[in-house]
Amino acid sequence: MSKLKWTPSMSLLLSEIIVKILAVIFAAACIYAPFGVKNIAEAFGFNIPLFMTAFYLCAVFAFTALFFLNRLLGNIKRSDIFIDENVKILRILSWCCYFVGITMALYSFFEYPFIVISAAAAFFGLILRVLKNVFRKAVELREENDGTI
């Protein structure tokens, strides 16, 4: 009996599918939010207008991140890995995380538990920033190697 071996191309395809599914889920959440948030916000005692403002502001950053994540996956699929565009994309992704972190930090002044989301978003931003720096160095090394051949 042969086992199905998980390949890099299958992993990439799964990532592309997840990005598209998340885009659909986020879009549905943005459409449903004005109707569904009222019950949830009231149950937890949230200020509805403030919650909706934070939600839609974070949605802008989430859609931006998904758009650029899709571009990054496309570049990887074409084997364009250590290129300046991917460095730029990772920078944008990190800033999207930071902006969600800032938005949630400001919102946490009104709803304290949201500080956890703020910290998580900032942490992901930091991880992406480090990854961006690694990619930047890899691009420099690739360019240096291309110049010596």
Short mmCIF file of C-alpha atoms in Angstrom, two decimals:
data_model
loop_
_atom_site.label_atom_id
_atom_site.label_comp_id
_atom_site.label_asym_id
_atom_site.label_seq_id
_atom_site.Cartn_x
_atom_site.Cartn_y
_atom_site.Cartn_z
CA MET A 1 0.00 0.00 0.00
CA SER A 2 1.58 3.29 -1.07
CA LYS A 3 1.34 6.40 1.01
CA LEU A 4 0.52 9.73 -0.56
CA LYS A 5 3.65 11.85 -0.23
CA TRP A 6 3.11 15.52 0.55
CA THR A 7 5.10 17.52 -2.00
CA PRO A 8 6.12 21.19 -2.05
CA SER A 9 3.78 21.80 -5.00
CA MET A 10 0.88 20.29 -3.04
CA SER A 11 1.75 22.51 -0.08
CA LEU A 12 1.82 25.57 -2.34
CA LEU A 13 -1.53 24.63 -3.84
CA LEU A 14 -3.01 24.19 -0.36
CA SER A 15 -1.71 27.64 0.62
CA GLU A 16 -3.28 29.20 -2.48
CA ILE A 17 -6.60 27.50 -1.73
CA ILE A 18 -6.54 28.65 1.91
CA VAL A 19 -5.84 32.26 0.87
CA LYS A 20 -8.82 32.18 -1.49
CA ILE A 21 -11.09 30.54 1.10
CA LEU A 22 -10.08 33.15 3.69
CA ALA A 23 -10.83 35.94 1.22
CA VAL A 24 -14.34 34.55 0.73
CA ILE A 25 -14.84 34.11 4.49
CA PHE A 26 -13.61 37.65 5.21
CA ALA A 27 -15.85 39.07 2.49
CA ALA A 28 -18.84 37.20 3.91
CA ALA A 29 -17.94 38.42 7.40
CA CYS A 30 -17.79 42.02 6.16
CA ILE A 31 -21.19 41.67 4.53
CA TYR A 32 -22.73 39.84 7.50
CA ALA A 33 -21.14 42.00 10.21
CA PRO A 34 -23.77 44.74 10.37
CA PHE A 35 -26.45 42.10 10.91
CA GLY A 36 -24.66 39.53 13.05
CA VAL A 37 -22.39 41.63 15.19
CA LYS A 38 -25.23 43.31 17.02
CA ASN A 39 -26.18 40.15 18.91
CA ILE A 40 -22.58 39.19 19.65
CA ALA A 41 -21.56 42.71 20.66
CA GLU A 42 -24.57 43.08 22.93
CA ALA A 43 -23.93 39.68 24.52
CA PHE A 44 -20.38 40.73 25.44
CA GLY A 45 -21.27 44.34 26.17
CA PHE A 46 -19.18 45.84 23.37
CA ASN A 47 -19.75 49.33 22.05
CA ILE A 48 -21.19 48.42 18.63
CA PRO A 49 -20.11 51.50 16.58
CA LEU A 50 -16.60 51.33 18.02
CA PHE A 51 -16.39 47.57 17.47
CA MET A 52 -17.58 47.91 13.86
CA THR A 53 -15.06 50.67 13.18
CA ALA A 54 -12.19 48.51 14.48
CA PHE A 55 -13.56 45.48 12.60
CA TYR A 56 -13.75 47.21 9.23
CA LEU A 57 -10.40 48.93 9.69
CA CYS A 58 -8.80 45.56 10.40
CA ALA A 59 -10.66 44.09 7.42
CA VAL A 60 -8.91 46.56 5.12
CA PHE A 61 -5.54 45.36 6.41
CA ALA A 62 -6.65 41.71 6.21
CA PHE A 63 -7.73 42.03 2.56
CA THR A 64 -4.51 43.87 1.74
CA ALA A 65 -2.49 41.10 3.39
CA LEU A 66 -4.42 38.39 1.52
CA PHE A 67 -3.90 40.18 -1.79
CA PHE A 68 -0.15 40.43 -1.27
CA LEU A 69 0.08 36.92 0.17
CA ASN A 70 -1.54 35.68 -3.04
CA ARG A 71 1.07 37.61 -5.07
CA LEU A 72 3.86 36.11 -2.98
CA LEU A 73 2.52 32.60 -3.56
CA GLY A 74 2.30 33.33 -7.29
CA ASN A 75 5.95 34.39 -7.32
CA ILE A 76 6.95 31.25 -5.44
CA LYS A 77 4.95 29.14 -7.89
CA ARG A 78 6.96 30.71 -10.75
CA SER A 79 10.18 30.00 -8.79
CA ASP A 80 10.77 33.74 -8.32
CA ILE A 81 11.79 33.50 -4.70
CA PHE A 82 14.70 35.74 -3.77
CA ILE A 83 13.61 38.85 -5.66
CA ASP A 84 13.07 42.45 -4.62
CA GLU A 85 9.31 42.16 -5.13
CA ASN A 86 9.06 39.45 -2.45
CA VAL A 87 11.03 41.64 -0.05
CA LYS A 88 8.53 44.43 -0.72
CA ILE A 89 5.59 42.04 -0.25
CA LEU A 90 6.95 40.80 3.08
CA ARG A 91 7.40 44.42 4.20
CA ILE A 92 3.78 45.19 3.28
CA LEU A 93 2.56 42.06 5.08
CA SER A 94 4.47 43.05 8.21
CA TRP A 95 2.98 46.55 8.12
CA CYS A 96 -0.52 45.08 7.73
CA CYS A 97 0.09 43.08 10.91
CA TYR A 98 1.46 46.15 12.70
CA PHE A 99 -1.56 48.24 11.69
CA VAL A 100 -3.94 45.57 12.96
CA GLY A 101 -1.89 45.52 16.16
CA ILE A 102 -2.15 49.30 16.50
CA THR A 103 -5.88 49.26 15.74
CA MET A 104 -6.50 46.56 18.31
CA ALA A 105 -4.25 48.30 20.87
CA LEU A 106 -6.34 51.45 20.51
CA TYR A 107 -9.56 49.44 20.69
CA SER A 108 -8.30 47.64 23.79
CA PHE A 109 -8.59 50.94 25.69
CA PHE A 110 -12.35 50.31 25.46
CA GLU A 111 -12.40 46.50 25.43
CA TYR A 112 -9.35 45.27 27.31
CA PRO A 113 -9.30 41.62 26.07
CA PHE A 114 -8.48 42.83 22.54
CA ILE A 115 -4.94 43.58 23.73
CA VAL A 116 -4.26 39.87 23.10
CA ILE A 117 -5.10 40.29 19.42
CA SER A 118 -2.93 43.40 19.34
CA ALA A 119 0.04 41.53 20.79
CA ALA A 120 -0.44 38.57 18.42
CA ALA A 121 -0.65 40.84 15.37
CA ALA A 122 2.46 42.76 16.43
CA PHE A 123 4.31 39.49 17.01
CA PHE A 124 3.38 38.22 13.52
CA GLY A 125 4.50 41.57 12.13
CA LEU A 126 7.86 41.11 13.83
CA ILE A 127 8.24 37.58 12.45
CA LEU A 128 7.45 38.84 8.94
CA ARG A 129 9.91 41.71 9.39
CA VAL A 130 12.69 39.26 10.31
CA LEU A 131 11.74 37.09 7.32
CA LYS A 132 11.83 40.20 5.12
CA ASN A 133 15.37 40.93 6.33
CA VAL A 134 16.43 37.36 5.56
CA PHE A 135 14.96 37.67 2.06
CA ARG A 136 16.68 41.05 1.58
CA LYS A 137 20.04 39.47 2.45
CA ALA A 138 19.33 36.49 0.16
CA VAL A 139 18.54 38.88 -2.72
CA GLU A 140 21.82 40.71 -2.10
CA LEU A 141 23.77 37.43 -2.07
CA ARG A 142 22.03 36.24 -5.24
CA GLU A 143 22.82 39.52 -7.00
CA GLU A 144 26.42 39.34 -5.82
CA ASN A 145 26.74 35.76 -7.08
CA ASP A 146 25.11 36.64 -10.40
CA GLY A 147 27.64 39.46 -10.81
CA THR A 148 30.66 37.21 -10.26
CA ILE A 149 29.72 34.57 -12.83
#
